[in-house]
N, C-alpha and C. Protein backbone atom coordinates (compact mmCIF):
# COMPACT_ATOMS: atom_id res chain seq x y z
N UNK A 1 7.70 -53.93 56.29
CA UNK A 1 8.93 -52.61 56.80
C UNK A 1 10.20 -53.13 56.58
N UNK A 2 10.27 -54.65 56.42
CA UNK A 2 11.59 -55.15 56.46
C UNK A 2 12.07 -55.00 54.49
N UNK A 3 10.57 -55.32 53.91
CA UNK A 3 10.97 -55.36 52.57
C UNK A 3 11.45 -53.57 52.29
N UNK A 4 10.73 -52.71 52.79
CA UNK A 4 11.01 -51.16 52.35
C UNK A 4 12.54 -50.82 52.46
N UNK A 5 13.16 -51.53 53.89
CA UNK A 5 14.42 -51.54 54.48
C UNK A 5 15.47 -51.99 53.07
N UNK A 6 14.90 -53.06 52.73
CA UNK A 6 15.62 -53.72 52.01
C UNK A 6 16.13 -53.59 50.55
N UNK A 7 14.82 -52.48 50.14
CA UNK A 7 14.86 -51.95 48.92
C UNK A 7 15.83 -50.72 48.72
N UNK A 8 15.83 -50.16 49.85
CA UNK A 8 16.53 -48.87 50.18
C UNK A 8 17.84 -48.97 50.31
N UNK A 9 17.78 -50.47 50.97
CA UNK A 9 19.66 -50.64 50.90
C UNK A 9 20.47 -50.74 49.62
N UNK A 10 19.33 -51.76 48.74
CA UNK A 10 19.88 -51.98 47.31
C UNK A 10 19.81 -51.20 46.86
N UNK A 11 18.80 -49.90 46.96
CA UNK A 11 18.97 -48.83 45.91
C UNK A 11 20.08 -48.12 46.07
N UNK A 12 20.59 -47.79 47.49
CA UNK A 12 22.07 -47.34 47.89
C UNK A 12 22.99 -48.19 47.19
N UNK A 13 22.97 -49.43 47.29
CA UNK A 13 24.32 -50.15 46.97
C UNK A 13 24.20 -50.07 45.53
N UNK A 14 23.18 -50.14 44.83
CA UNK A 14 23.29 -49.99 43.32
C UNK A 14 23.99 -48.49 42.94
N UNK A 15 23.49 -47.56 43.64
CA UNK A 15 24.00 -46.01 43.40
C UNK A 15 25.90 -46.08 43.70
N UNK A 16 26.14 -46.84 44.40
CA UNK A 16 27.60 -47.16 45.15
C UNK A 16 28.49 -47.65 44.17
N UNK A 17 27.90 -48.33 42.98
CA UNK A 17 28.65 -49.07 42.17
C UNK A 17 29.44 -47.99 41.29
N UNK A 18 31.13 -48.04 41.45
CA UNK A 18 31.66 -46.82 40.94
C UNK A 18 32.06 -47.28 39.45
N UNK A 19 31.06 -46.24 38.73
CA UNK A 19 31.04 -46.45 37.38
C UNK A 19 32.68 -46.46 36.62
N UNK A 20 32.74 -45.29 37.07
CA UNK A 20 33.87 -44.46 36.58
C UNK A 20 35.22 -45.18 37.41
N UNK A 21 35.36 -45.65 38.27
CA UNK A 21 36.34 -46.67 38.58
C UNK A 21 36.57 -47.75 38.00
N UNK A 22 35.48 -48.20 37.63
CA UNK A 22 35.19 -49.55 36.99
C UNK A 22 36.02 -49.28 35.63
N UNK A 23 34.96 -48.59 35.00
CA UNK A 23 35.54 -48.49 33.76
C UNK A 23 37.32 -48.00 33.38
N UNK A 24 37.44 -47.19 34.10
CA UNK A 24 38.85 -46.56 34.13
C UNK A 24 40.12 -47.51 34.74
N UNK A 25 39.53 -48.48 35.57
CA UNK A 25 40.86 -49.69 35.95
C UNK A 25 40.57 -50.86 34.91
N UNK A 26 39.31 -51.24 34.50
CA UNK A 26 39.41 -52.44 33.47
C UNK A 26 39.84 -52.19 32.06
N UNK A 27 39.28 -50.72 31.69
CA UNK A 27 39.66 -50.87 29.99
C UNK A 27 40.89 -49.87 30.17
N UNK A 28 41.11 -48.80 30.89
CA UNK A 28 41.98 -48.03 30.61
C UNK A 28 43.53 -47.93 31.60
N UNK A 29 43.59 -48.85 32.60
CA UNK A 29 44.62 -49.10 33.63
C UNK A 29 45.01 -48.00 34.51
N UNK A 30 43.47 -47.34 34.41
CA UNK A 30 43.65 -45.89 35.43
C UNK A 30 42.71 -45.88 36.43
N UNK A 31 43.09 -45.51 37.63
CA UNK A 31 42.37 -44.82 38.68
C UNK A 31 42.15 -43.21 38.55
N UNK A 32 40.74 -43.08 37.97
CA UNK A 32 40.60 -41.50 37.69
C UNK A 32 40.61 -40.61 38.86
N UNK A 33 40.37 -41.15 40.07
CA UNK A 33 40.73 -40.73 41.45
C UNK A 33 41.91 -39.94 41.81
N UNK A 34 42.91 -40.53 40.67
CA UNK A 34 44.63 -39.66 40.91
C UNK A 34 44.46 -38.82 39.82
N UNK A 35 43.52 -38.35 39.14
CA UNK A 35 43.65 -37.70 38.21
C UNK A 35 42.54 -36.53 37.97
N UNK A 36 43.15 -35.58 37.33
CA UNK A 36 41.72 -34.23 37.54
C UNK A 36 41.38 -34.14 38.63
N UNK A 37 39.79 -33.89 38.56
CA UNK A 37 39.28 -33.34 39.89
C UNK A 37 39.50 -34.62 41.35
N UNK A 38 39.76 -36.03 40.75
CA UNK A 38 39.59 -36.90 41.57
C UNK A 38 38.31 -37.32 41.87
N UNK A 39 37.25 -36.77 40.90
CA UNK A 39 35.85 -37.45 41.41
C UNK A 39 35.70 -38.43 40.52
N UNK A 40 34.75 -39.67 40.93
CA UNK A 40 34.42 -40.60 40.26
C UNK A 40 33.45 -40.52 38.89
N UNK A 41 32.88 -38.92 39.09
CA UNK A 41 32.04 -38.87 38.10
C UNK A 41 31.83 -38.92 36.67
N UNK A 42 30.96 -38.72 35.64
CA UNK A 42 31.33 -38.81 34.11
C UNK A 42 31.94 -37.54 33.81
N UNK A 43 32.47 -36.08 34.60
CA UNK A 43 32.74 -35.00 33.96
C UNK A 43 34.37 -35.63 34.02
N UNK A 44 34.60 -36.06 35.41
CA UNK A 44 36.12 -36.36 35.59
C UNK A 44 36.84 -37.40 34.19
N UNK A 45 35.67 -38.41 34.12
CA UNK A 45 36.04 -39.57 33.33
C UNK A 45 36.29 -39.10 32.00
N UNK A 46 35.39 -37.91 31.56
CA UNK A 46 35.81 -37.19 29.92
C UNK A 46 36.85 -36.54 30.03
N UNK A 47 37.21 -36.13 31.23
CA UNK A 47 38.54 -35.01 31.25
C UNK A 47 39.87 -35.98 31.17
N UNK A 48 39.62 -37.42 31.81
CA UNK A 48 40.57 -38.13 32.49
C UNK A 48 40.72 -38.93 31.22
N UNK A 49 39.94 -39.82 30.55
CA UNK A 49 39.59 -40.98 29.79
C UNK A 49 39.08 -40.58 28.39
N UNK A 50 38.73 -39.44 28.08
CA UNK A 50 37.87 -39.03 27.03
C UNK A 50 36.46 -39.18 26.65
N UNK A 51 36.38 -38.77 25.92
CA UNK A 51 34.69 -38.92 25.42
C UNK A 51 33.81 -40.15 25.12
N UNK A 52 34.47 -41.33 25.15
CA UNK A 52 33.87 -42.20 24.82
C UNK A 52 33.68 -42.81 26.36
N UNK A 53 34.84 -42.77 26.99
CA UNK A 53 34.90 -43.18 28.32
C UNK A 53 33.84 -42.86 29.28
N UNK A 54 33.94 -41.16 28.70
CA UNK A 54 32.73 -40.46 29.34
C UNK A 54 31.54 -40.48 29.43
N UNK A 55 31.10 -40.74 28.07
CA UNK A 55 29.81 -41.35 27.69
C UNK A 55 29.27 -42.56 28.21
N UNK A 56 30.11 -43.70 28.06
CA UNK A 56 29.57 -44.67 29.04
C UNK A 56 29.56 -44.42 30.60
N UNK A 57 30.42 -44.09 31.19
CA UNK A 57 30.26 -44.10 32.89
C UNK A 57 28.89 -42.82 32.78
N UNK A 58 28.85 -41.77 32.17
CA UNK A 58 27.53 -40.87 32.59
C UNK A 58 26.35 -41.92 32.26
N UNK A 59 26.37 -42.57 30.96
CA UNK A 59 25.10 -43.27 31.08
C UNK A 59 24.84 -44.60 32.08
N UNK A 60 26.06 -44.94 32.50
CA UNK A 60 25.72 -45.94 33.66
C UNK A 60 25.32 -45.36 34.78
N UNK A 61 25.86 -44.32 35.03
CA UNK A 61 25.33 -43.38 36.21
C UNK A 61 23.94 -42.98 36.33
N UNK A 62 23.48 -42.71 35.15
CA UNK A 62 21.96 -42.23 34.90
C UNK A 62 20.90 -43.64 35.31
N UNK A 63 21.76 -44.73 34.42
CA UNK A 63 20.50 -45.94 34.54
C UNK A 63 20.65 -46.65 36.10
N UNK A 64 21.72 -46.49 36.71
CA UNK A 64 21.84 -46.86 38.43
C UNK A 64 20.73 -45.94 39.01
N UNK A 65 20.21 -44.59 38.68
CA UNK A 65 19.15 -43.99 39.24
C UNK A 65 17.93 -44.71 38.90
N UNK A 66 17.96 -44.79 37.19
CA UNK A 66 16.61 -45.10 36.97
C UNK A 66 16.17 -46.60 37.47
N UNK A 67 17.20 -47.44 37.44
CA UNK A 67 17.03 -49.14 38.08
C UNK A 67 16.81 -48.87 39.59
N UNK A 68 17.19 -48.21 40.37
CA UNK A 68 17.41 -48.19 41.64
C UNK A 68 15.76 -47.49 41.93
N UNK A 69 15.24 -46.62 41.15
CA UNK A 69 13.95 -45.80 41.30
C UNK A 69 12.94 -46.83 41.19
N UNK A 70 13.29 -47.79 40.16
CA UNK A 70 12.36 -49.04 39.76
C UNK A 70 12.03 -50.25 40.62
N UNK A 71 12.99 -50.30 41.48
CA UNK A 71 12.93 -51.17 42.74
C UNK A 71 11.72 -51.70 43.40
N UNK A 72 10.77 -50.41 44.05
CA UNK A 72 9.87 -50.49 44.75
C UNK A 72 8.75 -51.25 43.79
N UNK A 73 8.70 -50.87 42.26
CA UNK A 73 7.75 -51.27 41.31
C UNK A 73 7.97 -52.95 40.96
N UNK A 74 9.43 -53.18 40.90
CA UNK A 74 9.99 -54.37 40.69
C UNK A 74 9.55 -55.56 41.74
N UNK A 75 9.61 -55.16 43.08
CA UNK A 75 9.62 -56.20 44.17
C UNK A 75 8.11 -55.55 45.06
N UNK A 76 7.36 -54.98 44.28
CA UNK A 76 6.10 -54.29 44.45
C UNK A 76 5.87 -54.07 46.17
N UNK A 77 6.67 -52.88 46.56
CA UNK A 77 6.95 -52.68 47.55
C UNK A 77 6.30 -51.32 47.53
N UNK A 78 5.56 -51.08 48.52
CA UNK A 78 4.52 -49.64 48.65
C UNK A 78 5.28 -48.44 49.01
N UNK A 79 6.52 -48.28 48.34
CA UNK A 79 6.93 -46.77 49.04
C UNK A 79 7.37 -46.13 47.47
N UNK A 80 7.28 -44.53 47.51
CA UNK A 80 7.68 -44.04 46.54
C UNK A 80 8.76 -44.41 45.89
N UNK A 81 9.12 -44.44 44.33
CA UNK A 81 10.11 -44.90 43.65
C UNK A 81 11.07 -43.84 43.84
N UNK A 82 10.74 -42.52 44.16
CA UNK A 82 11.56 -41.42 44.26
C UNK A 82 12.51 -41.54 45.63
N UNK A 83 12.13 -41.89 46.42
CA UNK A 83 12.49 -42.32 47.93
C UNK A 83 13.85 -43.36 47.59
N UNK A 84 13.33 -44.45 46.98
CA UNK A 84 14.56 -45.52 46.43
C UNK A 84 15.61 -44.40 46.09
N UNK A 85 15.22 -43.63 44.87
CA UNK A 85 15.94 -42.99 43.85
C UNK A 85 16.76 -42.18 44.73
N UNK A 86 16.29 -41.36 45.78
CA UNK A 86 17.40 -40.71 46.80
C UNK A 86 18.36 -41.59 47.02
N UNK A 87 17.88 -42.61 47.63
CA UNK A 87 19.02 -43.54 48.17
C UNK A 87 20.31 -43.86 47.31
N UNK A 88 19.83 -43.94 45.78
CA UNK A 88 20.81 -44.50 45.22
C UNK A 88 21.35 -42.94 44.79
N UNK A 89 21.09 -42.00 44.93
CA UNK A 89 21.81 -40.83 44.51
C UNK A 89 22.96 -40.59 45.57
N UNK A 90 22.54 -41.12 46.94
CA UNK A 90 23.44 -40.79 48.29
C UNK A 90 24.43 -42.09 47.81
N UNK A 91 24.23 -43.13 47.43
CA UNK A 91 25.01 -44.14 47.14
C UNK A 91 26.08 -43.52 46.15
N UNK A 92 25.56 -43.01 45.17
CA UNK A 92 26.49 -42.42 44.11
C UNK A 92 27.57 -41.25 44.65
N UNK A 93 27.13 -40.59 45.46
CA UNK A 93 27.96 -39.72 46.04
C UNK A 93 28.81 -40.38 47.08
N UNK A 94 28.53 -41.18 47.81
CA UNK A 94 29.09 -41.71 49.48
C UNK A 94 29.07 -43.16 48.91
N UNK A 95 29.95 -43.66 47.79
CA UNK A 95 29.80 -45.21 47.78
C UNK A 95 30.42 -46.01 48.70
N UNK A 96 29.86 -46.86 49.05
CA UNK A 96 30.24 -47.53 50.16
C UNK A 96 31.53 -48.44 49.48
N UNK A 97 31.59 -48.65 48.21
CA UNK A 97 32.51 -49.46 47.22
C UNK A 97 33.76 -48.86 46.67
N UNK A 98 33.66 -47.24 47.19
CA UNK A 98 35.16 -46.45 46.80
C UNK A 98 35.23 -45.50 48.16
N UNK A 99 35.21 -45.75 48.94
CA UNK A 99 35.59 -45.43 50.48
C UNK A 99 34.65 -43.78 50.25
N UNK A 100 33.76 -43.94 50.23
CA UNK A 100 32.75 -42.87 50.18
C UNK A 100 33.06 -41.79 49.51
N UNK A 101 33.73 -41.84 48.48
CA UNK A 101 34.32 -40.53 47.44
C UNK A 101 33.57 -41.06 46.14
N UNK A 102 32.25 -40.44 45.95
CA UNK A 102 32.15 -40.65 44.45
C UNK A 102 31.78 -39.96 43.83
N UNK A 103 30.74 -39.37 42.83
CA UNK A 103 30.38 -38.24 42.05
C UNK A 103 29.56 -37.02 42.50
N UNK A 104 29.05 -36.32 41.96
CA UNK A 104 28.76 -34.96 42.33
C UNK A 104 26.92 -35.25 42.21
N UNK A 105 26.49 -36.45 42.00
CA UNK A 105 25.04 -36.60 41.97
C UNK A 105 24.28 -36.42 40.74
N UNK A 106 24.62 -35.57 39.85
CA UNK A 106 24.02 -35.10 38.35
C UNK A 106 23.22 -36.08 37.94
N UNK A 107 24.38 -36.98 37.43
CA UNK A 107 23.90 -38.26 36.25
C UNK A 107 22.78 -39.24 37.22
N UNK A 108 22.78 -39.50 38.28
CA UNK A 108 22.21 -40.48 39.13
C UNK A 108 20.51 -39.73 39.39
N UNK A 109 20.86 -38.47 39.57
CA UNK A 109 19.71 -37.73 39.81
C UNK A 109 18.71 -37.77 38.73
N UNK A 110 19.45 -37.22 37.40
CA UNK A 110 18.62 -37.36 36.32
C UNK A 110 18.17 -38.69 35.82
N UNK A 111 18.89 -39.90 36.54
CA UNK A 111 18.46 -41.04 36.12
C UNK A 111 16.99 -41.34 37.00
N UNK A 112 17.16 -41.04 38.01
CA UNK A 112 15.80 -40.92 39.04
C UNK A 112 14.49 -40.21 38.46
N UNK A 113 14.83 -38.97 37.96
CA UNK A 113 14.23 -38.70 37.06
C UNK A 113 13.79 -38.94 36.08
N UNK A 114 14.33 -39.68 35.16
CA UNK A 114 13.90 -40.40 33.69
C UNK A 114 12.88 -41.36 33.94
N UNK A 115 12.77 -42.17 35.30
CA UNK A 115 11.52 -42.99 35.33
C UNK A 115 10.62 -42.39 36.36
N UNK A 116 10.53 -41.29 36.78
CA UNK A 116 9.44 -40.77 37.78
C UNK A 116 9.01 -39.86 37.06
N UNK A 117 9.67 -38.97 35.98
CA UNK A 117 9.34 -37.61 35.19
C UNK A 117 9.98 -37.53 34.17
N UNK A 118 9.65 -38.40 33.15
CA UNK A 118 10.21 -38.48 31.93
C UNK A 118 10.06 -36.91 31.48
N UNK A 119 9.41 -36.51 31.23
CA UNK A 119 9.14 -34.94 30.42
C UNK A 119 10.27 -33.86 31.16
N UNK A 120 10.00 -33.87 32.41
CA UNK A 120 11.05 -33.44 33.02
C UNK A 120 12.31 -33.82 33.22
N UNK A 121 12.88 -34.74 33.12
CA UNK A 121 14.10 -35.46 32.66
C UNK A 121 14.55 -34.73 31.40
N UNK A 122 13.86 -34.81 30.01
CA UNK A 122 13.93 -34.31 28.97
C UNK A 122 13.91 -33.05 29.14
N UNK A 123 13.35 -32.28 29.47
CA UNK A 123 13.24 -30.71 29.40
C UNK A 123 14.71 -30.11 30.16
N UNK A 124 15.16 -30.89 31.53
CA UNK A 124 16.22 -30.84 32.20
C UNK A 124 17.66 -30.99 31.18
N UNK A 125 17.49 -32.25 30.34
CA UNK A 125 18.64 -32.71 29.46
C UNK A 125 18.69 -31.37 28.68
N UNK A 126 17.80 -30.74 27.74
CA UNK A 126 17.73 -29.91 26.88
C UNK A 126 18.64 -28.68 27.37
N UNK A 127 17.82 -28.22 28.79
CA UNK A 127 18.58 -27.04 29.31
C UNK A 127 20.11 -27.26 29.58
N UNK A 128 20.39 -28.51 30.04
CA UNK A 128 21.73 -28.78 30.25
C UNK A 128 22.89 -28.78 29.26
N UNK A 129 22.58 -29.12 27.90
CA UNK A 129 23.37 -29.20 26.70
C UNK A 129 23.25 -27.73 26.31
N UNK A 130 22.09 -27.05 26.30
CA UNK A 130 22.11 -25.43 25.64
C UNK A 130 23.32 -24.70 26.62
N UNK A 131 23.14 -24.79 27.84
CA UNK A 131 24.11 -24.28 28.55
C UNK A 131 25.28 -25.00 28.34
N UNK A 132 25.56 -26.08 28.57
CA UNK A 132 27.02 -26.72 28.05
C UNK A 132 27.49 -25.82 26.94
N UNK A 133 26.85 -25.88 25.66
CA UNK A 133 27.23 -25.31 24.56
C UNK A 133 27.14 -24.06 24.68
N UNK A 134 26.88 -23.08 25.29
CA UNK A 134 27.01 -21.66 25.46
C UNK A 134 28.27 -21.52 26.43
N UNK A 135 28.19 -22.28 27.24
CA UNK A 135 29.42 -21.79 28.32
C UNK A 135 30.37 -22.49 28.33
N UNK A 136 30.20 -23.75 28.00
CA UNK A 136 31.62 -25.06 28.13
C UNK A 136 32.03 -25.42 29.98
N UNK A 137 30.87 -25.14 30.21
CA UNK A 137 31.47 -25.36 31.85
C UNK A 137 30.55 -26.21 32.15
N UNK A 138 30.85 -27.65 32.42
CA UNK A 138 29.80 -28.78 33.21
C UNK A 138 29.20 -28.35 34.46
N UNK A 139 30.02 -27.90 35.02
CA UNK A 139 29.46 -27.49 36.46
C UNK A 139 28.31 -26.63 36.63
N UNK A 140 28.84 -25.54 36.02
CA UNK A 140 27.43 -24.37 35.68
C UNK A 140 26.29 -24.73 35.26
N UNK A 141 26.76 -25.62 34.18
CA UNK A 141 25.34 -26.10 33.44
C UNK A 141 24.34 -27.08 34.36
N UNK A 142 25.05 -27.79 35.02
CA UNK A 142 24.32 -28.93 36.09
C UNK A 142 23.75 -28.23 37.12
N UNK A 143 24.45 -27.05 37.32
CA UNK A 143 23.54 -26.49 38.69
C UNK A 143 22.64 -25.79 38.17
N UNK A 144 22.89 -25.38 36.81
CA UNK A 144 21.45 -24.72 35.75
C UNK A 144 20.24 -25.40 35.59
N UNK A 145 20.66 -27.01 35.47
CA UNK A 145 19.52 -27.69 35.26
C UNK A 145 19.24 -28.48 36.51
N UNK A 146 20.01 -28.24 37.46
CA UNK A 146 19.07 -28.74 38.83
C UNK A 146 17.81 -27.27 39.18
N UNK A 147 18.48 -26.30 38.64
CA UNK A 147 17.78 -24.81 39.39
C UNK A 147 16.36 -25.28 38.38
N UNK A 148 16.38 -25.54 37.13
CA UNK A 148 15.44 -25.76 35.88
C UNK A 148 14.46 -26.70 36.28
N UNK A 149 15.30 -28.07 36.93
CA UNK A 149 14.08 -28.95 37.44
C UNK A 149 13.12 -28.55 38.32
N UNK A 150 13.72 -27.95 39.45
CA UNK A 150 12.86 -27.36 40.37
C UNK A 150 11.57 -26.17 40.04
N UNK A 151 12.29 -25.31 39.30
CA UNK A 151 11.70 -24.42 38.64
C UNK A 151 10.16 -24.95 37.58
N UNK A 152 10.87 -26.20 37.27
CA UNK A 152 9.80 -26.85 36.05
C UNK A 152 8.89 -27.87 37.10
N UNK A 153 9.11 -28.33 38.37
CA UNK A 153 8.46 -28.94 39.13
C UNK A 153 7.23 -27.85 40.16
N UNK A 154 8.15 -26.87 40.00
CA UNK A 154 7.01 -26.18 40.70
C UNK A 154 6.01 -25.20 39.59
N UNK A 155 6.39 -24.79 38.59
CA UNK A 155 5.37 -24.33 37.72
C UNK A 155 4.32 -25.35 37.39
N UNK A 156 4.55 -26.59 37.29
CA UNK A 156 3.86 -27.56 36.89
C UNK A 156 2.84 -27.29 37.73
N UNK A 157 3.06 -27.26 39.02
CA UNK A 157 2.27 -27.30 40.02
C UNK A 157 1.34 -26.30 40.10
N UNK A 158 1.05 -25.35 39.63
CA UNK A 158 0.36 -24.01 39.14
C UNK A 158 -0.96 -24.54 37.84
N UNK A 159 -0.04 -25.16 36.65
CA UNK A 159 -0.46 -25.35 35.77
C UNK A 159 -1.55 -26.49 36.03
N UNK A 160 -0.98 -27.73 36.41
CA UNK A 160 -1.74 -29.18 36.28
C UNK A 160 -2.39 -28.97 37.86
N UNK A 161 -1.21 -30.16 38.79
CA UNK A 161 -1.61 -30.30 40.10
C UNK A 161 -0.52 -30.62 40.73
N UNK A 162 -0.39 -30.26 41.84
CA UNK A 162 0.73 -30.52 42.94
C UNK A 162 1.27 -31.98 42.89
N UNK A 163 2.24 -32.49 42.58
CA UNK A 163 2.94 -33.21 42.89
C UNK A 163 4.29 -33.30 44.20
N UNK A 164 3.75 -32.98 45.40
CA UNK A 164 4.55 -32.95 46.32
C UNK A 164 5.99 -33.30 46.78
N UNK A 165 5.71 -34.95 46.67
CA UNK A 165 6.96 -35.83 46.85
C UNK A 165 8.07 -35.34 45.60
N UNK A 166 7.43 -35.28 44.21
CA UNK A 166 8.69 -34.96 43.45
C UNK A 166 9.02 -33.46 43.52
N UNK A 167 8.03 -32.75 43.83
CA UNK A 167 8.67 -30.94 44.47
C UNK A 167 9.67 -31.17 45.41
N UNK A 168 9.64 -31.78 46.59
CA UNK A 168 10.61 -32.04 47.34
C UNK A 168 11.54 -32.63 47.16
N UNK A 169 11.45 -33.84 46.36
CA UNK A 169 12.71 -34.54 46.11
C UNK A 169 13.42 -33.78 45.19
N UNK A 170 12.82 -33.05 44.14
CA UNK A 170 13.48 -32.39 43.00
C UNK A 170 14.40 -31.11 43.82
N UNK A 171 13.90 -30.72 44.65
CA UNK A 171 14.31 -29.46 45.58
C UNK A 171 15.52 -29.84 46.12
N UNK A 172 15.38 -30.91 47.11
CA UNK A 172 16.50 -31.47 48.00
C UNK A 172 17.64 -32.07 46.84
N UNK A 173 17.35 -32.67 45.65
CA UNK A 173 18.60 -32.98 44.64
C UNK A 173 19.02 -31.88 43.92
N UNK A 174 18.03 -30.96 43.75
CA UNK A 174 18.70 -29.63 43.20
C UNK A 174 19.86 -28.95 43.95
N UNK A 175 19.35 -28.99 45.30
CA UNK A 175 20.30 -27.90 46.51
C UNK A 175 21.39 -29.12 46.69
N UNK A 176 21.08 -30.45 46.70
CA UNK A 176 22.49 -31.20 46.85
C UNK A 176 23.44 -30.87 45.62
N UNK A 177 23.13 -30.70 44.44
CA UNK A 177 23.92 -30.62 43.39
C UNK A 177 24.60 -29.57 43.34
N UNK A 178 23.53 -28.47 43.89
CA UNK A 178 24.58 -26.96 43.92
C UNK A 178 25.89 -27.11 44.77
N UNK A 179 25.34 -28.16 46.33
CA UNK A 179 26.04 -27.93 47.29
C UNK A 179 27.52 -28.75 46.75
N UNK A 180 27.43 -29.96 46.15
CA UNK A 180 28.25 -30.56 45.77
C UNK A 180 29.44 -29.71 44.83
N UNK A 181 28.89 -28.66 44.28
CA UNK A 181 29.91 -28.08 43.20
C UNK A 181 30.40 -26.76 43.68
N UNK A 182 30.02 -26.30 44.96
CA UNK A 182 30.49 -25.34 45.66
C UNK A 182 31.67 -25.23 45.60
N UNK A 183 32.51 -25.69 45.02
CA UNK A 183 34.30 -25.56 45.34
C UNK A 183 34.34 -25.06 43.54
N UNK A 184 33.24 -25.54 42.47
CA UNK A 184 33.45 -25.24 40.92
C UNK A 184 32.80 -23.89 41.07
N UNK A 185 32.23 -23.34 41.83
CA UNK A 185 31.45 -22.07 41.91
C UNK A 185 32.72 -21.14 41.91
N UNK A 186 33.26 -21.28 43.19
CA UNK A 186 34.51 -20.52 43.25
C UNK A 186 35.52 -20.53 42.10
N UNK A 187 35.80 -21.49 41.81
CA UNK A 187 36.58 -21.58 40.19
C UNK A 187 36.18 -20.83 39.34
N UNK A 188 34.77 -20.86 38.96
CA UNK A 188 33.88 -19.95 37.99
C UNK A 188 34.55 -18.78 38.10
N UNK A 189 34.15 -18.19 39.46
CA UNK A 189 34.32 -16.86 39.72
C UNK A 189 35.97 -16.41 39.63
N UNK A 190 36.62 -17.09 40.04
CA UNK A 190 38.22 -17.04 39.77
C UNK A 190 38.58 -17.37 38.23
N UNK A 191 37.94 -18.06 37.28
CA UNK A 191 38.37 -18.15 36.00
C UNK A 191 39.47 -18.85 35.95
N UNK A 192 39.16 -19.75 37.02
CA UNK A 192 40.17 -21.24 36.85
C UNK A 192 39.38 -22.79 36.65
N UNK A 193 38.21 -21.99 36.51
CA UNK A 193 37.45 -23.54 36.15
C UNK A 193 37.54 -24.60 34.88
N UNK A 194 38.12 -25.61 34.33
CA UNK A 194 38.31 -26.11 33.20
C UNK A 194 36.87 -26.25 32.45
N UNK A 195 37.21 -25.73 31.20
CA UNK A 195 35.97 -25.62 29.97
C UNK A 195 36.32 -27.18 29.33
N UNK A 196 35.06 -27.25 28.79
CA UNK A 196 35.02 -28.89 28.02
C UNK A 196 35.65 -28.10 26.30
N UNK A 197 36.28 -29.19 25.73
CA UNK A 197 36.67 -28.73 24.23
C UNK A 197 35.93 -29.66 23.38
N UNK A 198 34.82 -30.22 23.90
CA UNK A 198 34.42 -31.37 22.98
C UNK A 198 33.27 -31.15 22.49
N UNK A 199 32.66 -29.81 22.76
CA UNK A 199 31.28 -29.51 22.22
C UNK A 199 31.14 -27.93 21.94
């Protein structure tokens, strides 16, 4: 039990590493929390610091989820890697190292899927970029990707066999992503949501 608790705490701390804040302050002398949406995720990094910084932060946020989900395997602890992944997503969203103001859970959630369900991750990634190319809205594309992930996991259960833990976690992550983007939904409806210009 102690090992399980330690792994979950470590997963949360990994998720709490504020990639956007670190990249912004170290390489650009900029606190991205003071610009754009004030969010620490990849989208605000793209908007505030540019494509290169945005790509680095997004990749780092993805890998946080992947590495955190792999902790039970690395330490031979008998818990589902998805659970450790969920804790990293919570850490990313409410990071202890950045006054509990983090990202919106998209990239780190994707990182968890990269380890636990690679085909699902690839499918969601493709859908995300197709949606992004068509709509130019990162927020809308993120929500569509979340819904796609749940539908994919659900349909896979009918075709092959049910992976109940995956289905539950994907539903929770997708719901959380949509909840975190509730303000974006209002801006999209009011046509005030910023569109990307690099794709």
